[in-house]
XYZ file of C-alpha atoms in Angstrom:
655
model
C 0.079 0.743 -15.421
C -2.997 -1.200 -13.659
C -5.234 -2.388 -16.199
C -8.358 0.539 -15.222
C -10.497 -3.261 -14.268
C -8.482 -3.191 -11.377
C -8.781 0.861 -10.983
C -10.364 0.081 -7.655
C -10.511 -2.809 -6.467
C -7.934 -2.330 -4.200
C -9.596 1.046 -2.629
C -12.702 -0.899 -2.631
C -10.571 -3.569 0.003
C -9.408 -1.444 2.236
C -12.104 0.347 2.670
C -14.533 -2.418 4.122
C -15.800 -1.179 7.444
C -17.071 -3.878 8.541
C -15.612 -7.914 7.807
C -18.212 -10.822 8.136
C -18.127 -12.945 11.204
C -16.639 -16.084 11.511
C -20.123 -18.306 11.146
C -20.010 -16.580 7.370
C -17.022 -18.792 6.346
C -17.200 -21.627 4.301
C -19.880 -22.816 1.900
C -22.651 -20.734 1.488
C -24.360 -23.736 3.539
C -22.751 -23.620 5.731
C -23.490 -19.960 5.677
C -27.003 -20.293 5.253
C -27.110 -22.688 8.226
C -24.554 -20.521 10.639
C -27.993 -18.368 10.017
C -30.698 -19.747 10.938
C -30.480 -19.456 13.823
C -30.266 -15.870 14.023
C -33.950 -13.670 14.221
C -35.650 -12.761 11.479
C -34.432 -9.127 11.353
C -31.049 -9.216 12.482
C -28.841 -7.177 10.251
C -24.937 -8.071 9.709
C -22.999 -5.021 8.355
C -20.729 -5.582 5.214
C -19.377 -2.759 4.905
C -19.311 -0.195 1.765
C -21.767 -1.669 -1.023
C -18.929 0.081 -3.846
C -16.758 1.523 -3.339
C -15.742 4.294 -6.980
C -14.137 7.548 -7.335
C -16.386 8.698 -11.051
C -15.709 11.615 -12.124
C -17.838 14.618 -14.055
C -16.539 17.369 -15.485
C -12.794 18.799 -14.687
C -11.379 22.145 -15.140
C -7.834 23.439 -15.470
C -5.681 27.075 -13.144
C -2.225 27.011 -14.128
C -0.949 23.509 -13.904
C -3.780 21.711 -11.659
C -6.659 19.693 -13.204
C -9.628 20.059 -10.854
C -11.678 16.747 -11.038
C -15.661 17.163 -9.656
C -16.423 13.736 -8.309
C -20.384 12.427 -8.808
C -21.804 9.681 -6.758
C -20.321 10.580 -3.795
C -20.594 11.157 0.116
C -19.765 13.825 -0.161
C -18.595 15.055 -3.443
C -15.179 16.222 -3.696
C -13.269 18.894 -6.537
C -9.609 17.036 -6.950
C -6.390 18.991 -7.463
C -4.404 17.154 -9.401
C -0.994 18.595 -10.377
C -0.046 18.137 -13.753
C 3.352 18.905 -13.169
C 3.649 16.582 -10.216
C 1.627 13.710 -12.110
C -0.331 13.375 -8.403
C -3.179 14.291 -6.561
C -2.536 17.470 -4.364
C -5.924 18.298 -2.206
C -9.611 17.155 -2.704
C -12.066 20.072 -1.404
C -15.567 18.641 -0.352
C -18.892 20.075 -2.133
C -21.243 18.922 0.870
C -24.877 19.046 -1.443
C -26.116 17.395 -4.128
C -25.349 13.678 -5.291
C -22.745 15.039 -8.008
C -20.556 17.734 -10.219
C -21.815 17.130 -13.690
C -20.908 20.974 -14.642
C -17.741 22.719 -13.778
C -16.129 26.487 -15.267
C -13.297 28.442 -14.120
C -12.904 32.512 -13.475
C -10.125 33.938 -13.625
C -7.606 31.481 -10.632
C -11.342 30.490 -9.086
C -13.254 27.017 -9.688
C -16.974 26.855 -9.711
C -18.823 23.526 -9.666
C -22.487 22.714 -9.982
C -25.114 20.188 -8.312
C -28.005 18.386 -9.042
C -30.538 17.615 -7.037
C -29.820 19.795 -5.015
C -28.316 22.373 -8.028
C -26.175 24.358 -5.572
C -23.275 26.526 -7.322
C -19.560 26.645 -5.690
C -16.931 28.916 -5.329
C -13.140 26.991 -5.460
C -10.764 30.125 -4.402
C -7.911 27.542 -5.389
C -5.390 30.511 -3.820
C -6.744 30.371 -0.351
C -8.094 26.534 -1.235
C -11.532 27.686 0.125
C -15.430 26.278 -0.523
C -17.525 29.182 -0.929
C -21.611 27.916 -1.969
C -22.252 31.081 -3.489
C -26.023 30.105 -4.407
C -28.579 27.702 -4.548
C -31.386 27.098 -7.552
C -34.704 25.384 -7.467
C -34.168 23.310 -10.778
C -33.774 19.344 -10.745
C -30.047 19.477 -11.936
C -27.381 21.770 -12.979
C -25.908 19.714 -16.412
C -23.666 22.935 -17.862
C -21.433 25.656 -17.209
C -19.266 28.116 -18.794
C -18.138 31.578 -18.385
C -18.189 34.281 -20.296
C -14.903 36.548 -20.994
C -15.772 39.455 -18.824
C -16.079 37.263 -15.372
C -20.095 36.262 -16.155
C -20.837 32.238 -15.003
C -23.519 30.618 -17.175
C -26.085 27.362 -16.290
C -28.194 25.295 -18.294
C -30.623 23.529 -16.127
C -33.846 20.974 -16.078
C -36.741 20.670 -15.396
C -37.288 22.490 -17.959
C -33.874 23.455 -19.615
C -33.204 27.072 -18.600
C -29.754 29.296 -18.886
C -29.346 31.311 -15.763
C -27.022 33.818 -15.557
C -24.247 34.405 -11.987
C -22.046 37.893 -11.799
C -19.192 36.749 -9.144
C -18.848 40.500 -8.771
C -22.106 40.664 -6.838
C -23.289 37.692 -5.692
C -27.019 38.316 -8.064
C -28.867 35.736 -10.469
C -30.298 35.831 -13.369
C -33.384 33.879 -14.916
C -32.484 34.008 -19.190
C -35.484 32.158 -19.477
C -36.619 28.607 -20.650
C -33.939 27.880 -24.014
C -36.281 26.090 -25.799
C -40.059 26.551 -24.651
C -41.151 22.839 -23.206
C -37.585 21.693 -23.778
C -36.916 19.490 -20.967
C -33.123 19.795 -21.367
C -30.276 22.513 -21.119
C -27.604 19.645 -21.771
C -24.845 22.402 -23.377
C -23.483 25.716 -22.705
C -21.362 28.286 -23.636
C -20.817 32.550 -23.939
C -18.395 34.693 -25.684
C -18.828 38.617 -25.564
C -22.672 39.547 -27.003
C -23.931 35.840 -26.634
C -25.087 32.465 -24.594
C -25.472 28.890 -26.328
C -27.473 26.746 -25.404
C -27.219 23.230 -26.887
C -30.738 21.333 -25.820
C -32.884 18.225 -25.686
C -34.433 15.756 -25.890
C -35.851 17.518 -29.443
C -32.267 19.094 -30.626
C -32.052 22.618 -30.925
C -29.297 25.190 -30.952
C -30.266 28.515 -29.518
C -27.761 31.761 -29.594
C -29.321 34.007 -26.045
C -28.353 37.951 -26.920
C -26.576 38.612 -22.796
C -28.407 41.940 -22.828
C -31.370 42.223 -24.802
C -32.602 38.553 -24.302
C -33.151 37.747 -27.806
C -33.323 34.139 -28.970
C -31.971 33.132 -31.915
C -31.864 28.948 -33.646
C -28.548 28.556 -34.904
C -29.210 24.661 -35.648
C -29.804 24.041 -39.099
C -33.305 22.805 -40.620
C -31.243 19.895 -41.887
C -30.530 18.609 -38.155
C -34.201 19.474 -36.804
C -35.159 15.832 -35.964
C -32.118 14.669 -33.734
C -32.540 14.471 -29.980
C -29.877 16.574 -28.584
C -27.105 19.229 -28.685
C -25.366 18.153 -25.677
C -21.926 18.803 -25.985
C -20.476 22.237 -27.263
C -17.130 24.179 -27.904
C -16.649 27.493 -29.288
C -13.869 29.850 -30.629
C -14.014 33.355 -31.446
C -14.852 31.917 -35.037
C -17.200 28.558 -34.520
C -19.232 26.781 -32.374
C -19.370 23.297 -32.685
C -22.094 21.485 -30.666
C -22.297 17.126 -30.221
C -25.477 15.709 -31.419
C -27.573 12.665 -30.316
C -28.054 10.353 -31.381
C -26.693 9.360 -34.368
C -22.989 10.620 -33.432
C -22.917 13.678 -35.451
C -20.978 17.291 -34.638
C -22.473 20.618 -36.370
C -19.366 22.680 -36.774
C -21.209 26.597 -37.716
C -19.452 29.652 -38.381
C -20.397 32.532 -35.620
C -20.208 35.369 -38.593
C -22.763 33.005 -40.866
C -24.011 30.257 -39.173
C -25.790 29.094 -42.221
C -22.410 28.170 -43.443
C -21.510 24.380 -41.359
C -20.446 21.513 -41.605
C -22.008 17.834 -39.838
C -19.056 15.784 -38.904
C -20.215 12.370 -39.052
C -18.152 10.199 -36.118
C -17.255 6.727 -38.072
C -16.469 4.010 -35.754
C -19.494 1.401 -35.850
C -22.201 1.650 -33.935
C -20.761 5.359 -32.877
C -24.487 7.288 -31.210
C -23.435 9.721 -28.659
C -21.029 12.899 -28.791
C -20.105 13.252 -24.940
C -17.222 15.830 -25.479
C -15.916 18.761 -28.229
C -13.035 21.231 -27.703
C -12.358 23.755 -30.266
C -8.822 23.653 -30.543
C -6.077 25.480 -32.126
C -7.991 24.678 -36.315
C -9.255 21.600 -34.983
C -12.962 20.409 -33.329
C -12.000 16.971 -31.314
C -14.932 15.177 -30.362
C -15.791 11.704 -27.923
C -17.554 9.093 -28.860
C -19.622 6.443 -27.230
C -20.337 3.897 -27.185
C -17.181 3.170 -28.161
C -14.920 5.424 -26.574
C -13.175 6.678 -29.499
C -11.498 10.179 -29.273
C -11.701 12.463 -33.112
C -10.081 15.427 -34.871
C -11.604 17.790 -37.554
C -10.217 20.013 -39.412
C -11.829 22.717 -40.285
C -9.720 24.245 -42.808
C -9.406 21.177 -45.008
C -12.569 19.655 -43.955
C -11.050 16.701 -42.867
C -11.742 13.325 -40.417
C -9.226 11.529 -38.477
C -9.237 9.125 -35.741
C -6.773 9.164 -32.881
C -7.923 6.437 -30.700
C -9.293 4.777 -28.193
C -8.608 5.948 -24.491
C -10.486 3.313 -22.650
C -12.696 0.830 -24.976
C -16.677 2.529 -24.459
C -15.565 4.734 -21.548
C -17.908 7.617 -21.935
C -16.257 11.021 -21.895
C -17.487 13.682 -19.666
C -14.640 16.421 -20.822
C -12.069 18.307 -23.461
C -9.874 20.186 -22.017
C -6.124 21.124 -23.537
C -3.244 22.525 -22.061
C 0.398 23.390 -23.224
C -0.965 21.980 -26.856
C -1.994 18.493 -25.323
C -5.910 17.319 -24.902
C -6.828 16.109 -22.051
C -10.356 13.607 -21.521
C -11.516 13.280 -18.371
C -13.354 10.130 -17.707
C -14.428 7.659 -14.699
C -11.494 7.193 -12.287
C -8.908 8.251 -15.125
C -8.064 11.133 -17.450
C -5.620 10.878 -20.200
C -3.741 13.152 -22.834
C -3.752 12.745 -26.199
C -0.237 14.904 -28.293
C -0.629 16.202 -31.332
C 3.240 16.202 -32.013
C 3.866 12.740 -31.522
C -0.341 11.201 -32.073
C 0.406 8.961 -28.955
C -2.853 8.836 -26.027
C -1.506 8.573 -22.025
C -3.435 6.797 -19.708
C -3.319 8.346 -15.872
C -5.599 6.710 -13.389
C -6.372 9.690 -10.690
C -7.109 6.582 -8.152
C -3.265 5.913 -8.256
C -2.813 9.356 -7.601
C -4.535 10.289 -4.822
C -8.519 10.807 -5.901
C -9.877 9.901 -3.053
C -12.563 6.750 -3.567
C -15.283 6.248 -1.516
C -18.714 4.899 -1.049
C -20.971 5.512 -3.844
C -25.001 5.480 -4.041
C -24.974 2.059 -5.505
C -28.025 1.509 -8.469
C -28.112 -2.470 -8.131
C -28.187 -5.471 -5.882
C -27.609 -9.046 -6.427
C -26.751 -12.983 -4.603
C -25.714 -15.976 -6.517
C -25.520 -16.852 -3.300
C -21.938 -17.247 -2.731
C -21.452 -13.357 -3.833
C -23.177 -9.858 -3.807
C -22.555 -7.785 -6.826
C -23.243 -4.132 -5.882
C -24.510 -2.525 -8.939
C -22.388 1.267 -9.586
C -20.677 3.631 -11.940
C -18.741 1.916 -14.518
C -19.184 -1.454 -12.672
C -19.536 -3.902 -9.639
C -18.307 -4.449 -6.231
C -18.378 -8.268 -5.488
C -18.935 -9.281 -1.988
C -17.563 -12.667 -1.667
C -19.919 -14.000 1.170
C -17.095 -16.317 2.534
C -13.855 -14.471 3.236
C -15.548 -10.956 2.779
C -13.077 -10.036 0.090
C -14.160 -7.353 -2.309
C -13.254 -6.867 -6.245
C -14.061 -4.337 -8.590
C -15.673 -5.922 -12.271
C -15.298 -3.127 -14.396
C -18.593 -2.990 -16.527
C -18.769 0.661 -18.799
C -21.200 1.663 -18.406
C -24.135 1.356 -14.761
C -24.940 -2.140 -14.407
C -28.592 -1.361 -13.677
C -30.435 -5.512 -13.326
C -28.713 -8.725 -12.652
C -30.212 -12.197 -12.562
C -27.859 -15.752 -12.511
C -29.176 -19.107 -14.697
C -27.239 -21.273 -13.330
C -22.760 -20.547 -13.536
C -23.270 -17.619 -15.105
C -24.692 -13.828 -13.917
C -26.754 -11.695 -16.764
C -26.057 -7.690 -16.247
C -28.386 -5.434 -17.742
C -26.042 -2.799 -18.511
C -26.542 1.399 -19.263
C -26.715 2.727 -21.202
C -26.910 0.995 -24.905
C -29.327 -1.128 -23.653
C -26.282 -4.209 -23.269
C -26.190 -7.118 -21.833
C -23.306 -8.449 -19.887
C -22.484 -12.128 -18.618
C -19.984 -13.111 -15.738
C -19.011 -16.255 -14.235
C -17.308 -16.882 -10.513
C -14.108 -16.466 -11.120
C -13.790 -14.159 -14.491
C -11.541 -11.399 -14.282
C -13.843 -9.145 -16.437
C -17.894 -9.581 -18.410
C -19.189 -10.131 -21.594
C -20.618 -8.644 -23.727
C -23.301 -10.400 -25.868
C -25.859 -8.180 -27.513
C -27.470 -4.607 -27.174
C -30.602 -4.242 -27.733
C -30.293 -1.349 -30.354
C -33.939 -0.065 -31.143
C -33.219 3.601 -29.509
C -33.521 1.525 -26.480
C -30.925 2.901 -23.755
C -31.829 1.983 -19.496
C -32.084 -1.907 -19.021
C -35.372 -2.411 -16.243
C -35.400 -5.650 -15.169
C -34.286 -9.384 -15.675
C -35.882 -12.106 -15.809
C -35.715 -15.983 -17.343
C -38.264 -18.375 -18.781
C -37.393 -22.623 -18.225
C -39.869 -23.108 -20.475
C -38.368 -21.457 -23.569
C -35.166 -20.911 -22.283
C -34.922 -16.938 -22.478
C -33.914 -14.117 -20.776
C -36.016 -11.319 -20.703
C -34.426 -7.543 -20.603
C -37.060 -5.085 -20.588
C -35.410 -1.411 -21.559
C -36.698 2.406 -21.268
C -36.038 4.402 -24.659
C -33.202 6.553 -25.071
C -34.080 10.903 -24.324
C -37.073 11.641 -26.148
C -37.876 8.663 -27.720
C -41.671 6.363 -27.615
C -42.049 3.641 -26.173
C -40.067 0.654 -24.244
C -39.564 -2.469 -25.829
C -38.338 -5.991 -24.618
C -36.107 -7.942 -25.689
C -34.679 -11.781 -25.342
C -31.437 -13.819 -25.118
C -30.963 -16.892 -25.292
C -27.722 -18.230 -24.001
C -28.122 -21.537 -26.223
C -27.946 -19.811 -29.084
C -26.710 -16.511 -28.102
C -28.939 -14.608 -30.560
C -31.241 -11.277 -28.926
C -34.429 -10.587 -29.976
C -36.161 -6.918 -30.139
C -39.285 -6.104 -29.364
C -40.646 -2.612 -29.558
C -43.311 -1.317 -28.335
C -44.143 -4.265 -25.640
C -47.226 -2.172 -24.424
C -47.558 1.016 -26.581
C -46.239 4.537 -25.236
C -44.891 2.578 -22.138
C -41.826 1.888 -20.392
C -41.896 -1.727 -19.117
C -40.328 -1.727 -15.399
C -41.028 -5.108 -14.030
C -41.127 -8.368 -15.156
C -41.620 -11.735 -14.144
C -41.738 -15.486 -16.057
C -44.309 -18.622 -16.280
C -44.240 -21.332 -18.077
C -43.917 -18.776 -21.413
C -45.908 -16.552 -20.199
C -43.753 -13.108 -18.937
C -45.552 -10.774 -17.078
C -44.818 -7.199 -17.028
C -45.106 -3.691 -15.048
C -44.578 -1.050 -17.137
C -43.675 2.910 -15.891
C -45.866 5.705 -17.945
C -42.331 7.584 -18.726
C -40.818 6.737 -22.060
C -37.592 7.873 -23.005
C -36.700 11.208 -20.362
C -37.414 13.965 -21.127
C -40.974 13.087 -23.278
C -44.073 14.065 -21.316
C -45.878 10.354 -20.676
C -49.030 10.611 -23.268
C -50.213 8.262 -20.636
C -51.692 8.636 -16.570
C -51.290 5.024 -15.317
C -49.497 2.041 -15.166
C -49.578 -1.014 -16.843
C -49.802 -4.917 -15.612
C -49.581 -7.070 -19.045
C -49.281 -10.376 -20.473
C -46.837 -11.515 -23.043
C -46.382 -15.120 -24.825
C -43.026 -15.128 -25.209
C -43.509 -18.314 -27.960
C -46.431 -15.704 -30.288
C -43.941 -12.542 -30.050
C -47.127 -11.279 -28.597
C -49.634 -8.968 -26.372
C -51.659 -11.184 -24.719
C -53.623 -8.639 -22.734
C -53.277 -4.819 -20.007
C -54.918 -3.904 -17.522
C -54.787 -1.098 -14.400
C -53.620 -2.796 -11.029
C -53.392 0.187 -9.445
C -55.450 3.824 -9.868
C -53.552 7.023 -10.031
C -49.974 4.725 -9.975
C -46.523 5.919 -12.266
C -44.877 2.819 -12.594
C -45.554 -1.283 -10.587
C -41.192 -1.202 -9.253
C -41.676 -5.212 -8.971
C -43.549 -8.628 -9.840
C -42.747 -11.845 -7.664
C -45.058 -14.718 -8.480
C -46.772 -16.729 -5.694
C -45.832 -20.500 -4.604
C -48.148 -22.134 -5.949
C -47.933 -19.504 -9.278
C -51.802 -18.641 -9.841
C -51.811 -15.536 -7.955
C -48.842 -12.346 -9.262
C -47.854 -10.123 -6.645
C -47.066 -6.675 -6.657
C -45.755 -3.493 -5.731
C -46.414 0.178 -7.036
C -44.334 3.598 -6.681
C -46.796 4.371 -4.288
C -46.309 1.685 -1.431
C -49.069 -0.354 -2.868
C -49.010 -4.543 -2.811
C -51.669 -5.875 -4.526
C -52.901 -9.643 -5.157
C -53.459 -10.941 -8.670
C -55.357 -13.409 -9.869
C -53.537 -14.765 -13.211
C -56.554 -17.277 -13.594
C -59.730 -14.560 -13.018
C -57.637 -12.007 -14.182
C -58.900 -9.486 -11.774
C -57.008 -7.827 -8.259
C -58.173 -9.315 -5.551
C -57.017 -7.634 -2.293
C -54.279 -4.273 -2.564
C -52.092 -3.198 0.784
C -50.407 -0.189 1.340
C -47.712 -0.657 2.692
C -44.125 1.054 1.887
C -43.418 5.381 1.783
C -42.607 3.852 -1.957
C -42.827 1.027 -4.319
C -39.275 -0.986 -4.558
C -38.362 -4.755 -4.869
C -40.486 -7.488 -3.978
C -40.075 -11.753 -4.035
C -42.223 -14.107 -2.305
C -40.686 -17.190 -0.411
C -43.650 -19.515 1.105
C -46.528 -17.981 1.979
C -44.560 -14.757 2.704
C -43.522 -11.869 0.942
C -40.841 -9.133 1.696
C -40.829 -5.808 0.395
C -39.452 -1.715 0.660
C -39.143 1.129 0.709
C -35.246 1.461 0.909
C -35.779 2.728 4.957
C -38.367 -0.218 5.855
C -38.020 -3.876 4.438
C -41.290 -5.540 5.648
C -43.524 -8.688 5.378
C -46.442 -9.690 3.911
C -48.620 -12.727 5.174
C -49.908 -13.280 1.918
C -52.761 -15.643 4.238
C -54.380 -12.550 5.942
C -52.783 -9.705 3.505
C -51.210 -7.652 6.756
C -47.783 -6.457 7.014
C -45.046 -5.784 9.538
C -42.123 -3.936 8.927
C -38.646 -6.233 10.581
C -36.028 -3.518 9.751
C -36.541 -0.083 10.151
C -34.156 2.852 10.101
C -32.013 1.818 6.914
C -32.178 4.766 5.169
C -30.550 3.335 2.099
C -29.408 6.406 -0.288
C -29.870 4.197 -3.695
C -29.090 6.065 -6.208
C -32.187 7.557 -8.325
C -34.236 7.086 -5.127
C -35.187 3.898 -6.317
C -35.222 0.989 -3.512
C -33.960 -1.915 -4.557
C -33.397 -5.652 -2.250
C -31.870 -8.796 -3.149
C -33.105 -12.707 -2.203
C -30.433 -15.014 -1.404
C -30.933 -18.177 -2.984
C -31.157 -20.074 0.395
C -34.178 -17.756 1.054
C -32.839 -16.942 4.302
C -31.713 -13.637 4.123
C -32.426 -10.540 2.036
C -29.588 -7.776 0.652
C -29.867 -4.298 0.624
C -28.837 -0.670 1.810
C -28.276 0.546 5.251
C -26.596 4.501 4.411
C -24.342 3.208 1.603
C -23.200 -0.731 3.281
C -24.449 -3.217 2.452
C -25.961 -5.502 4.972
C -27.768 -8.983 4.814
C -30.764 -8.950 6.513
C -31.784 -12.419 8.464
C -35.417 -13.884 7.445
C -37.021 -17.145 7.796
C -39.763 -17.200 4.351
C -42.605 -18.025 7.267
C -45.263 -16.453 8.566
């Protein structure tokens, strides 16, 4: 079996739509010189930025496992025939950016999308796909069918429960499962009730399907948990997986006051990402370790069954012919209780469609471009045009190269990885801990020798943090909060001081308590906040920061598309300029700056503080709609997206 880190390498290489011209061969310096004569704004298409086949959910009908993708365009449901061990068909899901939710009614499979929230029916007999409903909710997170064939959906934000009746085509809004909470992340149904797992403050709510009456089932001792994020029910029991202490609560339906709390035992385990009640056991999968567990209800006994793949997330657990199937990105694993063995099956090798995804980050070390996506990064060699896949258990959100090492900030667990050219794998250096989840930026400070990584807290938690990593000692220290009741979104350093641009959102699902993003200074030697202020009225976040050539002026771009100049000595904003439709990356090179709103790339003359678009019509399809841009170390090129293709944009670096 091919190692998982190479699952998508062949697909990524063979699906590159455009190769680099001959003038890009050779060293980075030669490449820069070859493109020096290109007019500013000239675009070179480097092909699909990141090719993947990430899965979000699955369902089994007959002998076929139907697996839904996320982040592709269009997304697909692939039919994996379990008897033939091959993917035999694909069904396009034309709207939404991913399939997180699936369930079955008879021989029909229902797939729910997010952003937009549409409901599709796949008739597995005729092979047809029909959109049957659409909802105003941001996400359809979870779905389940009842014994009488109704479909129940859990959505956000806020966290609602909806019912769809396949017999009539009608939908019914059952309202917020727990008023004031943003997410219904797990759902199940039986003859009489719908069970909704809620976050960011955990609730487990039983909703009477006829009257709509609500009953809170979560034991009082668990009221301070974050989420009931996964769930399964049997005729006698309800099992809910909780964050962020990696627990499963198992309740008796007849008397919910009779319950057990089962704690996952792998060191560092935080999340229970999927649960299955089957044959007298509760099977569940944890994260970040990727461990598969089994709890005997009758014997009150927990077993560790193994780790199908280190740190992988298991999106769904399903039972088929006595075995348990776990759905992970690009693959399924099969646990056989009779033998105790775990078999790992790569669905791409078996015919599942790999396609360009919505990337999350882009970075150039001068010889290659890293494009971060789900479960890794595609690495584009600028000399040869070859693309390889660097597998990472998570989502690379931000990258930085210092000398011969590229540092990668990875979601979840606010992890910091390192990769050197030629290495087959990235090395895990540390995690931020402190209930942190999502790295937002990376910077290097030469005076202190520190890598600075700001992070957003886990859903439902307050206060982002600032983590400082020393490559010399290998030590990581985390300071929380960095800026009280906000998340640090962007960072740049100067002579021992980190300048921070913030985001008003703390953990997802938690209403912001502040209204305006701040600019702050943080002393890296003394480990303390020096000052803070609000540079752009009403800004939700400061998307990017960059220092001017004399390092006396700081430039920033807000989510509003406004660029501001800030005098560090006088500590005041000296100019603002409305540039793009939204905020994105900003780089200063010489007396000019470049920035993007995802559709256009702008050049700003820093002396006159005026802007012009040098590229238009990119329509970059970034995950989450957050525009990214990378500056080549030669300062002769930028890298970004045109739709889902990686492009090189020639720049002069001069007014």
